[in-house]
Short mmCIF file of C-alpha atoms and ligand atoms in Angstrom, two decimals:
data_model
loop_
_atom_site.label_atom_id
_atom_site.label_comp_id
_atom_site.label_asym_id
_atom_site.label_seq_id
_atom_site.Cartn_x
_atom_site.Cartn_y
_atom_site.Cartn_z
CA UNK W 1 0.03 -0.02 0.04
CA UNK W 2 2.61 2.51 1.11
CA UNK W 3 2.09 6.17 1.84
CA UNK W 4 -1.17 7.38 0.06
CA UNK W 5 -0.32 9.99 -2.31
CA UNK W 6 -2.34 13.03 -3.21
CA UNK W 7 -2.78 13.13 -7.01
CA UNK W 8 -1.71 16.28 -8.59
CA UNK W 9 -5.32 17.71 -9.19
CA UNK W 10 -5.17 19.70 -12.46
CA UNK W 11 -6.55 23.26 -11.55
CA UNK W 12 -9.91 23.32 -13.44
CA UNK W 13 -11.47 26.66 -13.98
CA UNK W 14 -14.48 27.28 -11.84
CA UNK W 15 -16.76 26.69 -14.89
CA UNK W 16 -15.10 23.47 -15.79
CA UNK W 17 -15.11 22.42 -12.21
CA UNK W 18 -18.85 23.05 -11.97
CA UNK W 19 -19.53 21.21 -14.95
CA UNK W 20 -17.55 18.10 -13.84
CA UNK W 21 -19.42 18.39 -10.56
CA UNK W 22 -22.62 18.33 -12.29
CA UNK W 23 -21.67 15.37 -14.32
CA UNK W 24 -20.60 13.40 -11.18
CA UNK W 25 -23.86 14.45 -9.46
CA UNK W 26 -25.96 13.28 -12.28
CA UNK W 27 -24.33 9.80 -12.03
CA UNK W 28 -24.94 9.92 -8.12
CA UNK W 29 -28.58 10.71 -8.72
CA UNK W 30 -29.07 7.72 -11.05
CA UNK W 31 -27.49 5.59 -8.42
CA UNK W 32 -29.77 7.18 -5.79
CA UNK W 33 -32.77 6.30 -7.88
CA UNK W 34 -31.97 2.69 -7.66
CA UNK W 35 -32.70 2.59 -3.98
CA UNK W 36 -36.28 4.21 -4.33
CA UNK W 37 -38.77 2.01 -2.66
CA UNK W 38 -36.09 -0.05 -0.91
CA UNK W 39 -34.45 2.18 1.53
CA UNK W 40 -37.40 3.48 3.75
CA UNK W 41 -37.56 4.97 6.30
CA UNK W 42 -34.40 6.08 5.14
CA UNK W 43 -33.82 8.43 1.99
CA UNK W 44 -32.33 6.82 -1.21
CA UNK W 45 -28.99 8.53 -1.66
CA UNK W 46 -26.14 8.07 -4.16
CA UNK W 47 -22.59 8.98 -4.03
CA UNK W 48 -19.57 9.10 -6.53
CA UNK W 49 -15.92 9.57 -5.59
CA UNK W 50 -13.60 10.72 -8.19
CA UNK W 51 -10.25 12.27 -9.08
CA UNK W 52 -10.02 14.99 -11.66
CA UNK W 53 -7.19 14.03 -14.00
CA UNK W 54 -6.11 15.71 -17.50
CA UNK W 55 -8.13 13.18 -19.28
CA UNK W 56 -11.20 14.08 -17.19
CA UNK W 57 -12.79 12.74 -13.99
CA UNK W 58 -11.76 9.23 -13.06
CA UNK W 59 -14.33 7.70 -10.80
CA UNK W 60 -12.99 5.34 -8.04
CA UNK W 61 -16.13 4.62 -5.92
CA UNK W 62 -19.83 4.52 -6.34
CA UNK W 63 -22.53 3.76 -3.80
CA UNK W 64 -26.23 4.00 -3.10
CA UNK W 65 -28.28 3.34 -0.07
CA UNK W 66 -28.70 -0.28 0.59
CA UNK W 67 -32.11 -2.05 1.27
CA UNK W 68 -33.46 -1.09 4.67
CA UNK W 69 -31.48 2.13 4.76
CA UNK W 70 -28.06 0.88 5.69
CA UNK W 71 -25.20 1.01 4.89
CA UNK W 72 -25.47 4.48 3.57
CA UNK W 73 -24.28 5.54 0.13
CA UNK W 74 -21.32 7.31 1.20
CA UNK W 75 -20.12 4.14 3.24
CA UNK W 76 -20.56 2.02 0.07
CA UNK W 77 -18.68 4.37 -2.17
CA UNK W 78 -15.84 4.72 0.32
CA UNK W 79 -15.50 1.00 0.75
CA UNK W 80 -15.21 0.64 -3.12
CA UNK W 81 -12.69 3.47 -3.33
CA UNK W 82 -10.45 2.17 -0.47
CA UNK W 83 -7.14 4.10 -0.34
CA UNK W 84 -7.99 5.81 -3.54
CA UNK W 85 -10.49 8.04 -1.67
CA UNK W 86 -7.51 9.94 -0.21
CA UNK W 87 -7.40 13.31 -2.00
CA UNK W 88 -10.41 12.59 -4.05
CA UNK W 89 -13.67 14.53 -4.48
CA UNK W 90 -17.24 13.14 -3.54
CA UNK W 91 -20.65 13.92 -4.99
CA UNK W 92 -23.46 13.10 -2.80
CA UNK W 93 -27.19 13.60 -3.46
CA UNK W 94 -28.14 14.51 0.25
CA UNK W 95 -26.09 16.04 2.95
CA UNK W 96 -24.06 13.25 4.64
CA UNK W 97 -25.34 12.33 8.08
CA UNK W 98 -23.68 13.80 11.16
CA UNK W 99 -25.73 11.99 13.98
CA UNK W 100 -24.74 8.74 15.60
CA UNK W 101 -27.26 5.89 14.69
CA UNK W 102 -26.57 2.34 14.50
CA UNK W 103 -23.11 3.17 12.65
CA UNK W 104 -20.82 6.26 13.00
CA UNK W 105 -21.95 9.24 10.83
CA UNK W 106 -20.92 9.47 7.16
CA UNK W 107 -19.36 12.78 7.95
CA UNK W 108 -16.65 11.15 10.18
CA UNK W 109 -16.12 8.42 7.63
CA UNK W 110 -15.68 10.87 4.78
CA UNK W 111 -13.23 12.83 6.78
CA UNK W 112 -11.26 9.80 8.00
CA UNK W 113 -11.13 8.54 4.47
CA UNK W 114 -9.09 11.83 3.39
CA UNK W 115 -11.79 13.07 0.90
CA UNK W 116 -10.43 16.47 -0.28
CA UNK W 117 -13.79 18.03 -1.17
CA UNK W 118 -17.56 17.32 -0.98
CA UNK W 119 -20.19 18.28 -3.63
CA UNK W 120 -23.61 17.93 -1.87
CA UNK W 121 -26.82 18.59 -3.74
CA UNK W 122 -29.12 19.60 -0.92
CA UNK W 123 -29.26 19.88 2.91
CA UNK W 124 -31.07 17.01 4.77
CA UNK W 125 -34.17 18.40 6.23
CA UNK W 126 -34.02 15.71 9.09
CA UNK W 127 -33.76 17.85 12.18
CA UNK W 128 -30.92 15.63 13.35
CA UNK W 129 -28.93 16.71 10.47
CA UNK W 130 -30.31 20.00 8.84
CA UNK W 131 -27.04 21.65 7.77
CA UNK W 132 -25.05 20.04 10.54
CA UNK W 133 -23.39 17.57 8.22
CA UNK W 134 -21.99 20.33 6.02
CA UNK W 135 -20.88 22.19 9.07
CA UNK W 136 -19.20 19.13 10.42
CA UNK W 137 -17.26 18.51 7.08
CA UNK W 138 -16.11 22.09 6.89
CA UNK W 139 -14.92 22.10 10.52
CA UNK W 140 -12.75 19.07 9.51
CA UNK W 141 -11.29 21.37 6.76
CA UNK W 142 -13.11 19.81 3.85
CA UNK W 143 -14.42 22.38 1.40
CA UNK W 144 -18.22 21.67 0.75
CA UNK W 145 -20.00 22.90 -2.39
CA UNK W 146 -23.89 22.89 -1.77
CA UNK W 147 -26.59 22.99 -4.40
CA UNK W 148 -25.38 21.09 -7.52
CA UNK W 149 -28.51 19.81 -9.29
CA UNK W 150 -30.54 20.74 -6.39
CA UNK W 151 -33.83 20.57 -8.15
CA UNK W 152 -33.23 17.06 -9.39
CA UNK W 153 -32.12 16.11 -5.96
CA UNK W 154 -35.16 17.44 -4.34
CA UNK W 155 -37.22 15.42 -6.86
CA UNK W 156 -35.52 12.10 -5.96
CA UNK W 157 -35.63 12.76 -2.29
CA UNK W 158 -39.23 14.29 -2.43
CA UNK W 159 -40.94 11.30 -0.43
CA UNK W 160 -38.30 11.68 2.28
CA UNK W 161 -38.53 15.47 2.42
CA UNK W 162 -42.48 15.38 2.56
CA UNK W 163 -42.18 12.75 5.53
CA UNK W 164 -39.85 15.03 7.54
CA UNK W 165 -41.43 18.40 6.71
CA UNK W 166 -44.93 17.57 6.14
CA UNK W 167 -45.49 14.42 8.04
CA UNK W 168 -46.82 12.38 5.09
CA UNK W 169 -45.42 10.28 2.30
CA UNK W 170 -45.25 11.30 -1.39
CA UNK W 171 -48.47 10.17 -3.07
CA UNK W 172 -48.44 8.70 -6.82
CA UNK W 173 -51.73 7.96 -7.97
CA UNK W 174 -52.43 5.54 -10.82
CA UNK W 175 -55.74 5.39 -12.75
CA UNK W 176 -56.62 3.55 -15.95
CA UNK W 177 -59.60 4.57 -18.15
CA UNK W 178 -61.33 3.51 -21.35
CA UNK W 179 -60.91 5.91 -24.45
CA UNK W 180 -64.39 7.24 -23.39
CA UNK W 181 -63.32 8.09 -19.80
CA UNK W 182 -64.42 5.22 -17.71
CA UNK W 183 -62.51 3.48 -14.94
CA UNK W 184 -64.84 0.73 -14.27
CA UNK W 185 -68.18 -0.86 -15.25
CA UNK W 186 -71.13 -0.37 -12.94
CA UNK W 187 -71.10 -2.21 -9.71
CA UNK W 188 -72.13 -5.82 -10.10
CA UNK W 189 -71.13 -6.02 -13.76
CA UNK W 190 -68.17 -8.07 -14.84
CA UNK W 191 -64.68 -6.76 -13.93
CA UNK W 192 -63.43 -4.26 -16.64
CA UNK W 193 -59.74 -5.18 -17.86
CA UNK W 194 -58.78 -1.77 -19.39
CA UNK W 195 -55.04 -1.82 -20.23
CA UNK W 196 -52.76 -4.36 -21.74
CA UNK W 197 -49.62 -6.17 -20.85
CA UNK W 198 -47.18 -3.51 -21.45
CA UNK W 199 -49.01 -1.18 -19.26
CA UNK W 200 -49.28 -3.81 -16.56
CA UNK W 201 -45.40 -4.33 -16.61
CA UNK W 202 -45.05 -0.70 -16.27
CA UNK W 203 -47.39 -0.56 -13.22
CA UNK W 204 -45.35 -3.32 -11.61
CA UNK W 205 -42.07 -1.24 -12.08
CA UNK W 206 -43.80 1.71 -10.65
CA UNK W 207 -44.86 -0.39 -7.71
CA UNK W 208 -41.33 -1.38 -6.92
CA UNK W 209 -40.04 2.21 -6.59
CA UNK W 210 -42.61 2.85 -3.79
CA UNK W 211 -42.54 1.86 -0.19
CA UNK W 212 -46.28 1.08 0.03
CA UNK W 213 -49.37 0.39 -2.28
CA UNK W 214 -52.78 1.64 -1.08
CA UNK W 215 -56.08 0.55 -2.25
CA UNK W 216 -59.61 1.09 -1.04
CA UNK W 217 -61.76 -1.75 0.47
CA UNK W 218 -64.01 -1.47 -2.60
CA UNK W 219 -61.17 -2.50 -4.93
CA UNK W 220 -60.27 -5.59 -2.52
CA UNK W 221 -63.88 -6.54 -2.61
CA UNK W 222 -64.32 -6.25 -6.37
CA UNK W 223 -60.79 -7.58 -7.53
CA UNK W 224 -59.31 -9.48 -4.49
CA UNK W 225 -55.93 -8.21 -5.67
CA UNK W 226 -52.39 -9.52 -4.58
CA UNK W 227 -50.73 -6.11 -5.23
CA UNK W 228 -47.21 -7.61 -5.62
CA UNK W 229 -44.50 -6.95 -8.05
CA UNK W 230 -44.51 -9.92 -10.45
CA UNK W 231 -41.67 -8.95 -12.87
CA UNK W 232 -38.56 -11.01 -13.10
CA UNK W 233 -35.63 -9.19 -11.56
CA UNK W 234 -37.99 -7.23 -9.35
CA UNK W 235 -39.35 -10.14 -7.23
CA UNK W 236 -38.57 -9.15 -3.59
CA UNK W 237 -39.27 -5.54 -4.38
CA UNK W 238 -42.90 -5.86 -3.44
CA UNK W 239 -43.93 -2.78 -1.18
CA UNK W 240 -46.16 -3.08 1.83
CA UNK W 241 -49.83 -3.34 0.92
CA UNK W 242 -52.28 -0.94 2.65
CA UNK W 243 -56.04 -1.28 2.47
CA UNK W 244 -58.00 1.83 3.44
CA UNK W 245 -61.10 0.00 5.11
CA UNK W 246 -62.88 2.38 7.52
CA UNK W 247 -65.33 -0.08 8.74
CA UNK W 248 -63.12 -3.09 8.72
CA UNK W 249 -65.16 -4.93 6.22
CA UNK W 250 -62.26 -6.92 4.69
CA UNK W 251 -62.84 -10.72 4.68
CA UNK W 252 -60.26 -12.90 6.39
CA UNK W 253 -60.37 -14.79 3.02
CA UNK W 254 -59.10 -11.97 1.03
CA UNK W 255 -55.77 -12.66 -0.75
CA UNK W 256 -54.25 -9.74 0.95
CA UNK W 257 -55.03 -11.28 4.40
CA UNK W 258 -54.65 -15.03 4.23
CA UNK W 259 -53.55 -15.48 0.53
CA UNK W 260 -50.02 -16.45 -0.69
CA UNK W 261 -47.18 -15.37 1.45
CA UNK W 262 -46.02 -11.87 0.51
CA UNK W 263 -45.04 -8.62 1.84
CA UNK W 264 -46.91 -7.32 4.96
CA UNK W 265 -50.50 -6.03 4.70
CA UNK W 266 -51.57 -3.23 6.91
CA UNK W 267 -55.20 -2.07 7.29
CA UNK W 268 -56.18 1.53 8.09
CA UNK W 269 -59.59 1.80 9.83
CA UNK W 270 -61.61 4.49 11.35
CA UNK W 271 -61.24 4.94 15.20
CA UNK W 272 -64.71 3.63 15.69
CA UNK W 273 -64.32 0.28 13.68
CA UNK W 274 -65.05 -3.14 15.22
CA UNK W 275 -62.50 -4.26 17.71
CA UNK W 276 -63.63 -7.85 17.06
CA UNK W 277 -62.74 -7.47 13.54
CA UNK W 278 -59.37 -6.06 14.34
CA UNK W 279 -58.80 -9.23 16.64
CA UNK W 280 -59.61 -11.46 13.67
CA UNK W 281 -57.10 -9.67 11.38
CA UNK W 282 -54.46 -9.72 14.08
CA UNK W 283 -54.71 -13.68 14.08
CA UNK W 284 -53.27 -13.28 10.58
CA UNK W 285 -50.65 -10.95 11.48
CA UNK W 286 -52.22 -8.10 9.88
CA UNK W 287 -52.00 -4.86 11.98
CA UNK W 288 -54.68 -2.26 12.09
CA UNK W 289 -54.09 1.37 12.23
CA UNK W 290 -56.68 3.79 13.33
CA UNK W 291 -57.41 7.17 12.22
CA UNK W 292 -60.11 9.86 12.75
CA UNK W 293 -63.16 10.28 10.40
CA UNK W 294 -63.84 13.66 8.86
CA UNK W 295 -67.10 13.77 10.68
CA UNK W 296 -69.50 11.29 12.40
CA UNK W 297 -69.86 8.25 10.04
CA UNK W 298 -68.01 10.10 7.44
CA UNK W 299 -64.85 8.98 5.46
CA UNK W 300 -61.47 8.82 7.18
CA UNK W 301 -59.59 11.89 7.10
CA UNK W 302 -56.98 11.08 4.37
CA UNK W 303 -54.30 13.55 5.94
CA UNK W 304 -54.54 11.33 9.16
CA UNK W 305 -54.25 8.09 7.02
CA UNK W 306 -51.07 9.43 5.34
CA UNK W 307 -49.73 10.60 8.62
CA UNK W 308 -50.09 7.12 10.18
CA UNK W 309 -48.18 5.58 7.19
CA UNK W 310 -45.35 8.25 7.48
CA UNK W 311 -45.26 7.36 11.28
CA UNK W 312 -44.48 3.86 10.25
CA UNK W 313 -41.71 5.10 8.01
CA UNK W 314 -43.43 5.03 4.50
CA UNK W 315 -41.94 7.94 2.26
CA UNK W 316 -43.46 6.93 -1.29
CA UNK W 317 -46.90 5.67 -1.44
CA UNK W 318 -48.39 4.25 -4.63
CA UNK W 319 -52.23 4.55 -4.71
CA UNK W 320 -54.22 2.17 -7.01
CA UNK W 321 -57.23 2.67 -5.10
CA UNK W 322 -59.86 3.45 -7.95
CA UNK W 323 -61.55 6.67 -9.01
CA UNK W 324 -63.35 7.48 -5.66
CA UNK W 325 -60.19 7.33 -3.49
CA UNK W 326 -58.21 9.01 -6.18
CA UNK W 327 -60.58 11.94 -6.36
CA UNK W 328 -60.68 12.26 -2.52
CA UNK W 329 -56.95 12.52 -2.49
CA UNK W 330 -56.77 15.05 -5.15
CA UNK W 331 -59.55 17.13 -3.66
CA UNK W 332 -57.55 17.12 -0.40
CA UNK W 333 -54.32 18.32 -2.36
CA UNK W 334 -52.60 15.01 -1.52
CA UNK W 335 -51.66 13.79 -5.14
CA UNK W 336 -48.12 14.67 -5.90
CA UNK W 337 -47.79 12.44 -9.07
CA UNK W 338 -50.70 11.29 -11.20
CA UNK W 339 -50.13 8.46 -13.76
CA UNK W 340 -53.10 8.25 -16.15
CA UNK W 341 -53.33 5.27 -18.52
CA UNK W 342 -55.82 5.52 -21.23
CA UNK W 343 -56.76 2.42 -23.37
CA UNK W 344 -57.97 2.42 -26.99
CA UNK W 345 -61.15 0.58 -26.30
CA UNK W 346 -64.42 2.18 -25.32
CA UNK W 347 -66.88 1.01 -22.72
CA UNK W 348 -69.96 2.44 -24.50
CA UNK W 349 -72.26 1.92 -21.77
CA UNK W 350 -72.84 2.96 -18.19
CA UNK W 351 -69.82 3.00 -15.97
CA UNK W 352 -67.78 4.83 -13.37
CA UNK W 353 -66.02 8.04 -14.69
CA UNK W 354 -62.33 7.76 -14.00
CA UNK W 355 -61.71 11.59 -13.57
CA UNK W 356 -63.76 13.66 -10.96
CA UNK W 357 -63.24 17.50 -10.96
CA UNK W 358 -60.18 17.34 -8.75
CA UNK W 359 -58.39 15.10 -10.87
CA UNK W 360 -59.40 16.67 -13.99
CA UNK W 361 -58.08 19.95 -12.54
CA UNK W 362 -54.59 18.17 -12.22
CA UNK W 363 -54.75 17.20 -15.88
CA UNK W 364 -55.47 20.64 -17.04
CA UNK W 365 -53.43 22.70 -14.33
CA UNK W 366 -50.13 23.58 -15.72
CA UNK W 367 -49.34 26.08 -13.12
CA UNK W 368 -49.01 23.45 -10.20
CA UNK W 369 -48.45 20.28 -12.21
CA UNK W 370 -46.06 19.59 -15.13
CA UNK W 371 -47.17 17.15 -17.67
CA UNK W 372 -44.93 14.24 -19.02
CA UNK W 373 -45.51 12.19 -21.86
CA UNK W 374 -47.59 10.79 -23.63
CA UNK W 375 -45.84 7.47 -23.79
CA UNK W 376 -47.13 4.60 -25.67
CA UNK W 377 -47.35 1.18 -23.74
CA UNK W 378 -48.45 -1.06 -26.42
CA UNK W 379 -51.86 0.27 -27.45
CA UNK W 380 -52.33 2.14 -24.29
CA UNK W 381 -51.23 5.76 -23.66
CA UNK W 382 -49.50 6.89 -20.42
CA UNK W 383 -49.41 10.40 -19.22
CA UNK W 384 -47.94 11.75 -15.93
CA UNK W 385 -48.51 14.80 -14.09
CA UNK W 386 -46.09 15.81 -11.54
CA UNK W 387 -46.49 18.50 -8.91
CA UNK W 388 -44.01 21.37 -9.50
CA UNK W 389 -41.60 21.54 -6.55
ZN1 LIG N 1 -24.76 8.52 6.44
#
C-alpha cells in the first residue's frame, strides 16, 4: 500500500469544475434512484468518488443506500474506493449524516478517508442533520459545495422530504380509463380489464419504486388483488400493501389477508371500527391502524391516513385505489404524481367515470403540475402529471 499520495489535481477553471461536479452528481442521482422503494424509512442516496485528471474525471467509488436504509451511500462508495479515496472528491445527493445512529455518521467516515472536497446537492431536512453535516465537514477542513443539481435531488428525495417536513409520504396515484373516460363498469357488472400487458408491466415497475401500495376496500372486494410486483428481476421488491378500510369490512379470506405469502398487509380503519374484526385480522398478523373520520360516520381523514403511514416510515406511497379514493386524495391536495393510463377501447355503456373534478383539474393545471408524456405502452397511452416543486 505505502504512503497514500495525493494525486496532482489539475486546476480546473470554476466553470469546468462546476460542469464536472454536475456530471458526477448526475451519476450519483441515477445511483440514488436505484434505491427508491427499498431504503425507507431512510432516504435513497447516491454517492460518487472521483479524481480530476487531465483526461477528465476518473471515478474510483460508487455507492447507493442499501435495502432497509443501511449501509449509507457514502459508506458504500468509500469502501469501493479504499485508499483511492484519499485526496479525491465526493458527489453526494443529500447532505451526509452527522448523527450517531447504529453506525458512525458518514461525515466522520468521509473525513477519516481523506476526501478532499464534497459536492452536496441539498441539505437534509431531518432535524438531526439540517446543515450540521456540512458544518461538520467544513470544520474538518473539507471544502463543501452545496446546491449542485439541487432541483433534481429534491425530486429524488421528495418522499423523504415530505415525510420530514409535512409528516406524510409522497403520493403517486395511478388510474386507468377507457378511451371514453371510464375507470370501471357499474357495480355488479363483470370486472373491466382496461389496459394491456405493457401497461401492466409498467405498473409493476412503478410499484417497485414505492414503499407501500394503497387501495380502498372497494377494490379489494371487487378484484381480490395481490398487489405484488410480479416481474423478473424485481421479485422481492414488493412494497407493503395497505388497505383503506374504515369499517373493517375486509374478509379474512381476502388474498391480502390469508393468501399466498407476500409482503406485509396493513389495514387503516376508522377509530370507531369493530374491535372484534381487528382481533380477527391480528390472528393473521395483519395490523390495524386507526385514524379519525372527517365527521360522524364520514370517510376517514386522508391526511391522518397518510400521517399514520409516515409514522411507520413510509416515504413513497403508490395509490391504486380506484377513482373515488383518487378523487378524494386529489380534492385534499394530496396527489403529488398522477399516472393516467388511457386504453384505445371504449366502454360504450354505463360506467364509473375515471376523473372527477379534482383529478381533471390536475390534468388541466399547468401552474401546479407539469405534464410528462404521452408515452405509448403497447396500445395504451400513459401520461404523468407531476407537482412542480
Ligand atoms: Zn450517512
